[in-house]
Amino acid sequence: TTTPRNSLCQMLWLLAVSLLVAPAVAATFDPDLICTLLVNGTKINDPRACNTWIQCIDDLPVNGTCAEGLLYDRESEDCLPSADVDCISSDPCAQMPDGFTSDPYSCNGYYYCKNGMGTRGECNTGLNFNPGTEACIRDYPCTAKMNPDSYCNILPDGVFIKDPWNCDGWQMCWQAELVNGSCPDGFYFSARLGKCDYPQNVQCAFTQPPPQTAQPDVCPKAGSFISDDRSCNGYYYCRNDTDGQMVLEHGVCSDGRFFSAANGGACVPRTDIRCEYNRCVNMGYAAIQLANLSDDGCVGFAICQNGTAIAVADCPNGEYFDELTQLCTTQVISFAACAL
Ligand SMILES: *[C@@H]1O[C@H](CO)[C@@H](O)[C@H](O)[C@H]1NC(C)=O
Ligand SMILES: *[C@@H]1O[C@H](CO)[C@@H](O)[C@H](O)[C@H]1NC(C)=O
Ligand SMILES: *[C@@H]1O[C@H](CO)[C@@H](O)[C@H](O)[C@H]1NC(C)=O
Ligand SMILES: *[C@@H]1O[C@H](CO)[C@@H](O)[C@H](O)[C@H]1NC(C)=O
Ligand SMILES: *[C@@H]1O[C@H](CO)[C@@H](O)[C@H](O)[C@H]1NC(C)=O
Ligand SMILES: *[C@@H]1O[C@H](CO)[C@@H](O)[C@H](O)[C@H]1NC(C)=O
């Protein structure tokens, strides 16, 4: 029998659509891939269990297990008493070998674990699993659930990992947020060094990213430029290919310029452009630099380091931020880049 919580369990069973449905979201953690993207020797959390880690040695994962009663902590890169570690594992039964527990990948899924083996169930549409009461509850809030396979559950903060999908991209977890970045123009990200390097020193299979076929209506016409919808300085060039298909070729504006889609597309001074994406792109490589934020009435700024915002702040006493002088000022600033 399953325990003292029979009535709740019955409720759960009644509300469940079915047990033994197909696994919801498959775990994506791939240590063999991740280890090709990290500096030799990096130690990472193994999300498949709570008490194991992986060290990447010569591009290959090597397993390690904590001593009895200890769990692995990604931040200190050490085994700590279990009470000090908040384990988020892709194995739903990792922390609760017996009993009901939530599905790490969904809000409405749950598992019944017995001897560490889980059977999955799912709440009816509109209901979410509440691990506290072990019941399916209508509109039970399920906010900001960390995906066990997220880099922010795996890598220590501040460790660079190469983006496997392009040559110059990297990612990093910083205070539980995944930060994306890319090397300055003309540089590739070296997984071996954990930093940007000259392309001739970096092996990268994606020298020429394959052109993407454009969805209908994305390109106004062949020869036009459109935003890449993920960066302030990136764009796509719409080109007719030989079979009459419209394909997209990615490009980036030179330093100090952002893409503007107006009038067929152009790279214009970054100060003229409102942009909701990372405004720190290409800033803060030699020293910290401050950048405008969009849509804040020019009172706030981002602190940029190595192409990403490491913090945002507002000028004191209602002052305005002037990006050109990098100073807060009482003079009203109303640049297009940051105007409300
Ligand atoms: C990688 O690290 C391991 C252990 O730290 C070391 O033995 C090995 O020589 C390193 N490999 C390279 C290519 O530096
Ligand atoms: C490492 O651990 C994983 C998960 O626990 C396991 O599947 C794999 O077989 C282990 N590999 C080695 C070489 O022990
Ligand atoms: C970072 O990049 C990944 C993969 O390219 C993407 O899925 C994710 O949405 C990006 N995140 C941010 C905050 O830009
Ligand atoms: C692109 O292809 C369309 C249809 O095949 C054609 O009408 C158009 O002239 C081509 N445009 C350019 C710039 O080649
Ligand atoms: C920024 O890049 C520089 C030069 O590559 C490097 O020395 C520094 O450690 C990086 N800082 C961070 C926080 O990544
Ligand atoms: C910030 O906004 C001002 C006013 O538009 C502009 O002159 C400046 O170049 C902007 N800075 C950046 C980095 O966008």
GROMACS .gro file of C-alpha atoms and ligand atoms in nm:
model
  424
    1THR     CA    1   0.000   0.000   0.000
    2THR     CA    2   0.108   0.344  -0.060
    3THR     CA    3   0.087   0.515   0.275
    4PRO     CA    4  -0.103   0.723   0.516
    5ARG     CA    5  -0.211   0.957   0.240
    6ASN     CA    6  -0.471   0.729   0.092
    7SER     CA    7  -0.751   0.975   0.046
    8LEU     CA    8  -0.526   1.219  -0.130
    9CYS     CA    9  -0.388   0.945  -0.343
   10GLN     CA   10  -0.735   0.840  -0.440
   11MET     CA   11  -0.815   1.194  -0.537
   12LEU     CA   12  -0.504   1.199  -0.742
   13TRP     CA   13  -0.603   0.880  -0.916
   14LEU     CA   14  -0.949   1.012  -0.987
   15LEU     CA   15  -0.813   1.329  -1.134
   16ALA     CA   16  -0.548   1.161  -1.335
   17VAL     CA   17  -0.614   1.107  -1.702
   18SER     CA   18  -0.400   0.802  -1.702
   19LEU     CA   19  -0.093   0.654  -1.553
   20LEU     CA   20   0.182   0.513  -1.765
   21VAL     CA   21   0.138   0.767  -2.038
   22ALA     CA   22   0.439   0.818  -2.260
   23PRO     CA   23   0.722   1.012  -2.098
   24ALA     CA   24   0.650   1.382  -2.128
   25VAL     CA   25   0.964   1.566  -2.220
   26ALA     CA   26   1.271   1.360  -2.281
   27ALA     CA   27   1.582   1.459  -2.093
   28THR     CA   28   1.828   1.629  -2.322
   29PHE     CA   29   2.141   1.609  -2.107
   30ASP     CA   30   2.423   1.476  -2.322
   31PRO     CA   31   2.753   1.465  -2.133
   32ASP     CA   32   2.942   1.348  -2.443
   33LEU     CA   33   2.836   1.661  -2.629
   34ILE     CA   34   2.873   1.899  -2.333
   35CYS     CA   35   3.229   1.783  -2.269
   36THR     CA   36   3.333   1.888  -2.617
   37LEU     CA   37   3.214   2.241  -2.537
   38LEU     CA   38   3.398   2.300  -2.209
   39VAL     CA   39   3.754   2.369  -2.099
   40ASN     CA   40   3.946   2.052  -2.012
   41GLY     CA   41   3.901   1.960  -1.647
   42THR     CA   42   3.566   2.139  -1.594
   43LYS     CA   43   3.349   1.971  -1.330
   44ILE     CA   44   2.973   1.978  -1.382
   45ASN     CA   45   2.663   1.854  -1.206
   46ASP     CA   46   2.511   1.534  -1.344
   47PRO     CA   47   2.136   1.608  -1.344
   48ARG     CA   48   2.046   1.240  -1.376
   49ALA     CA   49   2.121   1.191  -1.007
   50CYS     CA   50   2.175   1.408  -0.700
   51ASN     CA   51   2.500   1.259  -0.577
   52THR     CA   52   2.705   1.241  -0.896
   53TRP     CA   53   2.918   1.478  -1.096
   54ILE     CA   54   3.096   1.465  -1.426
   55GLN     CA   55   3.442   1.590  -1.503
   56CYS     CA   56   3.526   1.658  -1.864
   57ILE     CA   57   3.872   1.524  -1.937
   58ASP     CA   58   4.010   1.545  -2.288
   59ASP     CA   59   3.656   1.603  -2.423
   60LEU     CA   60   3.516   1.294  -2.252
   61PRO     CA   61   3.290   1.270  -1.946
   62VAL     CA   62   3.426   1.093  -1.640
   63ASN     CA   63   3.177   1.008  -1.365
   64GLY     CA   64   3.223   1.072  -0.996
   65THR     CA   65   3.002   0.986  -0.700
   66CYS     CA   66   2.979   1.160  -0.362
   67ALA     CA   67   3.029   0.969  -0.039
   68GLU     CA   68   2.721   0.837   0.142
   69GLY     CA   69   2.492   1.115   0.266
   70LEU     CA   70   2.648   1.387   0.051
   71LEU     CA   71   2.508   1.549  -0.263
   72TYR     CA   72   2.693   1.729  -0.539
   73ASP     CA   73   2.675   2.108  -0.539
   74ARG     CA   74   2.743   2.266  -0.882
   75GLU     CA   75   2.842   2.603  -0.737
   76SER     CA   76   3.111   2.493  -0.492
   77GLU     CA   77   3.196   2.198  -0.721
   78ASP     CA   78   3.205   1.979  -0.414
   79CYS     CA   79   3.001   1.719  -0.227
   80LEU     CA   80   2.804   1.877   0.057
   81PRO     CA   81   2.565   1.748   0.325
   82SER     CA   82   2.232   1.678   0.157
   83ALA     CA   83   2.051   1.943   0.360
   84ASP     CA   84   2.270   2.210   0.198
   85VAL     CA   85   2.198   2.110  -0.161
   86ASP     CA   86   1.878   2.177  -0.351
   87CYS     CA   87   1.888   1.898  -0.603
   88ILE     CA   88   1.696   1.939  -0.929
   89SER     CA   89   1.725   1.609  -1.106
   90SER     CA   90   1.585   1.469  -1.426
   91ASP     CA   91   1.518   1.153  -1.226
   92PRO     CA   92   1.193   1.235  -1.044
   93CYS     CA   93   1.266   0.975  -0.777
   94ALA     CA   94   1.620   1.097  -0.707
   95GLN     CA   95   1.519   1.280  -0.392
   96MET     CA   96   1.204   1.087  -0.300
   97PRO     CA   97   1.254   0.715  -0.363
   98ASP     CA   98   0.906   0.635  -0.226
   99GLY     CA   99   0.595   0.848  -0.269
  100PHE     CA  100   0.442   1.106  -0.501
  101THR     CA  101   0.664   1.370  -0.654
  102SER     CA  102   0.631   1.623  -0.932
  103ASP     CA  103   0.745   1.566  -1.288
  104PRO     CA  104   1.065   1.770  -1.326
  105TYR     CA  105   0.969   1.862  -1.683
  106SER     CA  106   0.605   1.961  -1.654
  107CYS     CA  107   0.356   2.131  -1.428
  108ASN     CA  108   0.072   1.883  -1.462
  109GLY     CA  109   0.276   1.563  -1.446
  110TYR     CA  110   0.372   1.366  -1.138
  111TYR     CA  111   0.540   1.039  -1.052
  112TYR     CA  112   0.465   0.771  -0.803
  113CYS     CA  113   0.805   0.643  -0.692
  114LYS     CA  114   0.861   0.305  -0.540
  115ASN     CA  115   1.211   0.190  -0.450
  116GLY     CA  116   1.341   0.470  -0.667
  117MET     CA  117   1.143   0.366  -0.975
  118GLY     CA  118   0.880   0.607  -1.099
  119THR     CA  119   0.545   0.563  -1.272
  120ARG     CA  120   0.424   0.875  -1.444
  121GLY     CA  121   0.078   1.022  -1.420
  122GLU     CA  122  -0.075   1.340  -1.548
  123CYS     CA  123  -0.337   1.573  -1.406
  124ASN     CA  124  -0.639   1.663  -1.617
  125THR     CA  125  -0.626   1.967  -1.842
  126GLY     CA  126  -0.620   2.284  -1.635
  127LEU     CA  127  -0.493   2.111  -1.322
  128ASN     CA  128  -0.138   2.117  -1.194
  129PHE     CA  129   0.032   1.888  -0.950
  130ASN     CA  130   0.091   2.036  -0.606
  131PRO     CA  131   0.375   1.843  -0.444
  132GLY     CA  132   0.282   1.982  -0.101
  133THR     CA  133  -0.064   1.826  -0.088
  134GLU     CA  134   0.011   1.563  -0.354
  135ALA     CA  135  -0.304   1.655  -0.540
  136CYS     CA  136  -0.403   1.796  -0.876
  137ILE     CA  137  -0.521   2.152  -0.826
  138ARG     CA  138  -0.687   2.387  -1.073
  139ASP     CA  139  -0.452   2.667  -1.178
  140TYR     CA  140  -0.194   2.567  -0.919
  141PRO     CA  141   0.089   2.811  -0.992
  142CYS     CA  142   0.387   2.654  -1.153
  143THR     CA  143   0.626   2.935  -1.218
  144ALA     CA  144   0.990   2.940  -1.315
  145LYS     CA  145   1.051   2.571  -1.284
  146MET     CA  146   1.415   2.500  -1.356
  147ASN     CA  147   1.466   2.246  -1.630
  148PRO     CA  148   1.705   1.985  -1.482
  149ASP     CA  149   1.901   1.982  -1.807
  150SER     CA  150   1.944   2.359  -1.814
  151TYR     CA  151   2.303   2.476  -1.807
  152CYS     CA  152   2.206   2.671  -1.495
  153ASN     CA  153   2.149   2.342  -1.314
  154ILE     CA  154   2.466   2.189  -1.451
  155LEU     CA  155   2.748   2.442  -1.488
  156PRO     CA  156   2.895   2.652  -1.211
  157ASP     CA  157   2.815   3.023  -1.250
  158GLY     CA  158   3.051   3.208  -1.478
  159VAL     CA  159   3.181   2.909  -1.671
  160PHE     CA  160   3.179   2.959  -2.047
  161ILE     CA  161   3.034   2.686  -2.267
  162LYS     CA  162   3.062   2.693  -2.642
  163ASP     CA  163   2.741   2.722  -2.842
  164PRO     CA  164   2.739   2.402  -3.048
  165TRP     CA  165   2.532   2.561  -3.324
  166ASN     CA  166   2.768   2.830  -3.442
  167CYS     CA  167   3.136   2.914  -3.439
  168ASP     CA  168   3.139   3.236  -3.244
  169GLY     CA  169   2.869   3.181  -2.983
  170TRP     CA  170   2.901   3.101  -2.615
  171GLN     CA  171   2.668   3.066  -2.321
  172MET     CA  172   2.711   3.103  -1.950
  173CYS     CA  173   2.500   3.070  -1.644
  174TRP     CA  174   2.498   3.377  -1.425
  175GLN     CA  175   2.283   3.395  -1.112
  176ALA     CA  176   2.048   3.127  -1.239
  177GLU     CA  177   2.001   3.301  -1.576
  178LEU     CA  178   2.141   3.171  -1.899
  179VAL     CA  179   2.342   3.439  -2.073
  180ASN     CA  180   2.407   3.415  -2.447
  181GLY     CA  181   2.695   3.591  -2.610
  182SER     CA  182   2.908   3.591  -2.918
  183CYS     CA  183   3.268   3.677  -2.992
  184PRO     CA  184   3.351   4.010  -3.154
  185ASP     CA  185   3.339   4.009  -3.534
  186GLY     CA  186   3.607   3.789  -3.683
  187PHE     CA  187   3.665   3.574  -3.374
  188TYR     CA  188   3.551   3.222  -3.293
  189PHE     CA  189   3.478   3.082  -2.951
  190SER     CA  190   3.737   2.826  -2.847
  191ALA     CA  191   3.597   2.553  -2.620
  192ARG     CA  192   3.953   2.447  -2.539
  193LEU     CA  193   4.049   2.792  -2.403
  194GLY     CA  194   3.703   2.898  -2.289
  195LYS     CA  195   3.736   3.229  -2.470
  196CYS     CA  196   3.736   3.395  -2.811
  197ASP     CA  197   4.030   3.323  -3.036
  198TYR     CA  198   4.139   3.367  -3.397
  199PRO     CA  199   3.943   3.138  -3.631
  200GLN     CA  200   4.259   2.963  -3.746
  201ASN     CA  201   4.312   2.836  -3.388
  202VAL     CA  202   3.959   2.704  -3.346
  203GLN     CA  203   3.809   2.394  -3.497
  204CYS     CA  204   3.454   2.467  -3.591
  205ALA     CA  205   3.232   2.255  -3.810
  206PHE     CA  206   2.996   2.544  -3.876
  207THR     CA  207   3.220   2.754  -4.095
  208GLN     CA  208   2.932   2.832  -4.331
  209PRO     CA  209   2.599   2.800  -4.154
  210PRO     CA  210   2.357   2.643  -4.400
  211PRO     CA  211   2.117   2.899  -4.541
  212GLN     CA  212   1.775   2.877  -4.383
  213THR     CA  213   1.470   2.858  -4.602
  214ALA     CA  214   1.251   3.157  -4.532
  215GLN     CA  215   0.892   3.103  -4.421
  216PRO     CA  216   0.644   3.261  -4.664
  217ASP     CA  217   0.590   3.634  -4.601
  218VAL     CA  218   0.907   3.669  -4.392
  219CYS     CA  219   1.092   3.847  -4.668
  220PRO     CA  220   0.920   4.139  -4.837
  221LYS     CA  221   1.122   4.066  -5.151
  222ALA     CA  222   1.450   3.917  -5.265
  223GLY     CA  223   1.741   4.142  -5.184
  224SER     CA  224   1.588   4.287  -4.868
  225PHE     CA  225   1.726   4.267  -4.514
  226ILE     CA  226   1.520   4.164  -4.210
  227SER     CA  227   1.591   4.146  -3.839
  228ASP     CA  228   1.715   3.814  -3.702
  229ASP     CA  229   1.465   3.863  -3.417
  230ARG     CA  230   1.721   3.772  -3.155
  231SER     CA  231   1.991   4.038  -3.152
  232CYS     CA  232   2.021   4.413  -3.195
  233ASN     CA  233   2.295   4.393  -3.456
  234GLY     CA  234   2.201   4.074  -3.642
  235TYR     CA  235   2.001   4.053  -3.961
  236TYR     CA  236   1.912   3.818  -4.243
  237TYR     CA  237   1.965   3.890  -4.609
  238CYS     CA  238   1.683   3.747  -4.822
  239ARG     CA  239   1.818   3.580  -5.131
  240ASN     CA  240   1.657   3.383  -5.418
  241ASP     CA  241   1.838   3.053  -5.440
  242THR     CA  242   1.879   2.861  -5.763
  243ASP     CA  243   1.557   2.660  -5.718
  244GLY     CA  244   1.356   2.978  -5.671
  245GLN     CA  245   1.339   2.930  -5.291
  246MET     CA  246   1.382   3.230  -5.066
  247VAL     CA  247   1.674   3.169  -4.827
  248LEU     CA  248   1.805   3.369  -4.533
  249GLU     CA  249   2.172   3.451  -4.485
  250HIS     CA  250   2.274   3.573  -4.144
  251GLY     CA  251   2.494   3.876  -4.095
  252VAL     CA  252   2.589   4.123  -3.824
  253CYS     CA  253   2.632   4.498  -3.835
  254SER     CA  254   2.975   4.646  -3.768
  255ASP     CA  255   3.062   4.780  -3.422
  256GLY     CA  256   2.849   5.067  -3.300
  257ARG     CA  257   2.568   4.994  -3.542
  258PHE     CA  258   2.235   4.819  -3.495
  259PHE     CA  259   2.002   4.679  -3.754
  260SER     CA  260   1.702   4.885  -3.858
  261ALA     CA  261   1.435   4.714  -4.064
  262ALA     CA  262   1.302   5.041  -4.202
  263ASN     CA  263   1.335   5.107  -4.577
  264GLY     CA  264   1.450   4.760  -4.676
  265GLY     CA  265   1.694   4.728  -4.388
  266ALA     CA  266   2.020   4.897  -4.294
  267CYS     CA  267   2.283   4.912  -4.020
  268VAL     CA  268   2.247   5.249  -3.849
  269PRO     CA  269   2.416   5.413  -3.547
  270ARG     CA  270   2.305   5.215  -3.242
  271THR     CA  271   2.189   5.530  -3.069
  272ASP     CA  272   1.907   5.568  -3.320
  273ILE     CA  273   1.754   5.229  -3.256
  274ARG     CA  274   1.527   5.096  -2.988
  275CYS     CA  275   1.598   4.730  -2.941
  276GLU     CA  276   1.463   4.486  -2.686
  277TYR     CA  277   1.751   4.242  -2.726
  278ASN     CA  278   2.094   4.259  -2.566
  279ARG     CA  279   2.220   4.616  -2.615
  280CYS     CA  280   2.560   4.521  -2.472
  281VAL     CA  281   2.654   4.330  -2.785
  282ASN     CA  282   3.013   4.421  -2.885
  283MET     CA  283   3.056   4.635  -2.572
  284GLY     CA  284   3.267   4.596  -2.261
  285TYR     CA  285   3.554   4.390  -2.397
  286ALA     CA  286   3.844   4.612  -2.296
  287ALA     CA  287   3.679   4.759  -1.987
  288ILE     CA  288   3.332   4.779  -1.840
  289GLN     CA  289   3.104   4.997  -2.052
  290LEU     CA  290   2.758   5.131  -1.985
  291ALA     CA  291   2.477   5.105  -2.238
  292ASN     CA  292   2.133   5.257  -2.276
  293LEU     CA  293   1.831   5.047  -2.199
  294SER     CA  294   1.535   5.071  -2.432
  295ASP     CA  295   1.196   5.205  -2.330
  296ASP     CA  296   1.293   5.340  -1.990
  297GLY     CA  297   1.292   5.713  -2.060
  298CYS     CA  298   1.673   5.717  -2.058
  299VAL     CA  299   1.713   5.689  -1.682
  300GLY     CA  300   1.862   5.341  -1.664
  301PHE     CA  301   2.170   5.175  -1.799
  302ALA     CA  302   2.319   4.832  -1.839
  303ILE     CA  303   2.668   4.749  -1.722
  304CYS     CA  304   2.828   4.559  -2.006
  305GLN     CA  305   3.115   4.315  -1.981
  306ASN     CA  306   3.230   4.093  -2.264
  307GLY     CA  307   2.921   4.162  -2.470
  308THR     CA  308   2.655   4.096  -2.208
  309ALA     CA  309   2.479   4.292  -1.938
  310ILE     CA  310   2.609   4.188  -1.597
  311ALA     CA  311   2.378   4.429  -1.416
  312VAL     CA  312   2.131   4.707  -1.477
  313ALA     CA  313   2.085   5.018  -1.267
  314ASP     CA  314   1.907   5.351  -1.264
  315CYS     CA  315   2.075   5.688  -1.228
  316PRO     CA  316   2.027   5.834  -0.878
  317ASN     CA  317   1.792   6.120  -0.792
  318GLY     CA  318   1.589   6.091  -1.110
  319GLU     CA  319   1.888   6.180  -1.327
  320TYR     CA  320   1.920   6.075  -1.691
  321PHE     CA  321   2.180   5.845  -1.838
  322ASP     CA  322   2.388   5.978  -2.124
  323GLU     CA  323   2.556   5.693  -2.300
  324LEU     CA  324   2.790   5.916  -2.493
  325THR     CA  325   2.958   6.052  -2.179
  326GLN     CA  326   2.884   5.731  -1.981
  327LEU     CA  327   2.756   5.954  -1.702
  328CYS     CA  328   2.433   6.029  -1.522
  329THR     CA  329   2.324   6.387  -1.572
  330THR     CA  330   2.048   6.623  -1.463
  331GLN     CA  331   2.012   6.733  -1.826
  332VAL     CA  332   1.711   6.563  -1.986
  333ILE     CA  333   1.819   6.290  -2.229
  334SER     CA  334   1.563   6.170  -2.480
  335PHE     CA  335   1.749   5.968  -2.738
  336ALA     CA  336   1.559   5.747  -2.975
  337ALA     CA  337   1.746   5.450  -2.834
  338CYS     CA  338   1.594   5.481  -2.490
  339ALA     CA  339   1.298   5.720  -2.516
  340LEU     CA  340   0.966   5.594  -2.387
  341LIG     C1  341   4.319   1.749  -1.954
  341LIG     O1  342   4.315   1.738  -1.813
  341LIG     C2  343   4.368   1.617  -1.763
  341LIG     C3  344   4.345   1.613  -1.613
  341LIG     O2  345   4.339   1.739  -1.557
  341LIG     C4  346   4.515   1.609  -1.799
  341LIG     O3  347   4.569   1.486  -1.751
  341LIG     C5  348   4.527   1.614  -1.951
  341LIG     O4  349   4.663   1.613  -1.989
  341LIG     C6  350   4.462   1.739  -2.004
  341LIG     N1  351   4.463   1.737  -2.148
  341LIG     C7  352   4.514   1.836  -2.221
  341LIG     C8  353   4.500   1.822  -2.369
  341LIG     O5  354   4.565   1.935  -2.171
  342LIG     C1  355   2.817   0.747  -1.576
  342LIG     O1  356   2.692   0.768  -1.512
  342LIG     C2  357   2.580   0.751  -1.596
  342LIG     C3  358   2.456   0.790  -1.519
  342LIG     O2  359   2.460   0.748  -1.388
  342LIG     C4  360   2.574   0.607  -1.647
  342LIG     O3  361   2.464   0.592  -1.735
  342LIG     C5  362   2.703   0.578  -1.720
  342LIG     O4  363   2.705   0.443  -1.760
  342LIG     C6  364   2.824   0.607  -1.631
  342LIG     N1  365   2.944   0.591  -1.709
  342LIG     C7  366   3.051   0.530  -1.663
  342LIG     C8  367   3.168   0.522  -1.755
  342LIG     O5  368   3.054   0.483  -1.551
  343LIG     C1  369   2.022   3.162  -2.585
  343LIG     O1  370   2.049   3.077  -2.694
  343LIG     C2  371   1.974   2.958  -2.692
  343LIG     C3  372   2.026   2.868  -2.800
  343LIG     O2  373   2.074   2.939  -2.910
  343LIG     C4  374   1.827   2.994  -2.708
  343LIG     O3  375   1.748   2.877  -2.708
  343LIG     C5  376   1.785   3.085  -2.594
  343LIG     O4  377   1.653   3.128  -2.613
  343LIG     C6  378   1.876   3.205  -2.586
  343LIG     N1  379   1.844   3.278  -2.466
  343LIG     C7  380   1.846   3.412  -2.459
  343LIG     C8  381   1.814   3.472  -2.326
  343LIG     O5  382   1.873   3.481  -2.556
  344LIG     C1  383   1.344   3.597  -5.724
  344LIG     O1  384   1.259   3.493  -5.772
  344LIG     C2  385   1.132   3.538  -5.818
  344LIG     C3  386   1.050   3.416  -5.854
  344LIG     O2  387   1.130   3.312  -5.900
  344LIG     C4  388   1.155   3.633  -5.936
  344LIG     O3  389   1.027   3.680  -5.981
  344LIG     C5  390   1.239   3.750  -5.891
  344LIG     O4  391   1.269   3.834  -6.002
  344LIG     C6  392   1.370   3.699  -5.831
  344LIG     N1  393   1.437   3.815  -5.773
  344LIG     C7  394   1.568   3.834  -5.783
  344LIG     C8  395   1.621   3.957  -5.720
  344LIG     O5  396   1.640   3.753  -5.840
  345LIG     C1  397   3.616   3.893  -2.041
  345LIG     O1  398   3.711   3.871  -2.143
  345LIG     C2  399   3.846   3.889  -2.100
  345LIG     C3  400   3.935   3.879  -2.222
  345LIG     O2  401   3.900   3.771  -2.302
  345LIG     C4  402   3.879   3.785  -1.994
  345LIG     O3  403   4.010   3.802  -1.948
  345LIG     C5  404   3.783   3.800  -1.878
  345LIG     O4  405   3.804   3.698  -1.784
  345LIG     C6  406   3.639   3.795  -1.927
  345LIG     N1  407   3.553   3.824  -1.814
  345LIG     C7  408   3.443   3.754  -1.789
  345LIG     C8  409   3.366   3.792  -1.669
  345LIG     O5  410   3.408   3.664  -1.860
  346LIG     C1  411   2.229   5.579  -2.603
  346LIG     O1  412   2.137   5.675  -2.647
  346LIG     C2  413   2.194   5.794  -2.700
  346LIG     C3  414   2.081   5.879  -2.747
  346LIG     O2  415   2.010   5.814  -2.850
  346LIG     C4  416   2.285   5.765  -2.815
  346LIG     O3  417   2.348   5.885  -2.859
  346LIG     C5  418   2.387   5.664  -2.771
  346LIG     O4  419   2.468   5.628  -2.880
  346LIG     C6  420   2.316   5.541  -2.720
  346LIG     N1  421   2.411   5.443  -2.687
  346LIG     C7  422   2.401   5.317  -2.728
  346LIG     C8  423   2.512   5.227  -2.692
  346LIG     O5  424   2.304   5.275  -2.789
   0.00000   0.00000   0.00000
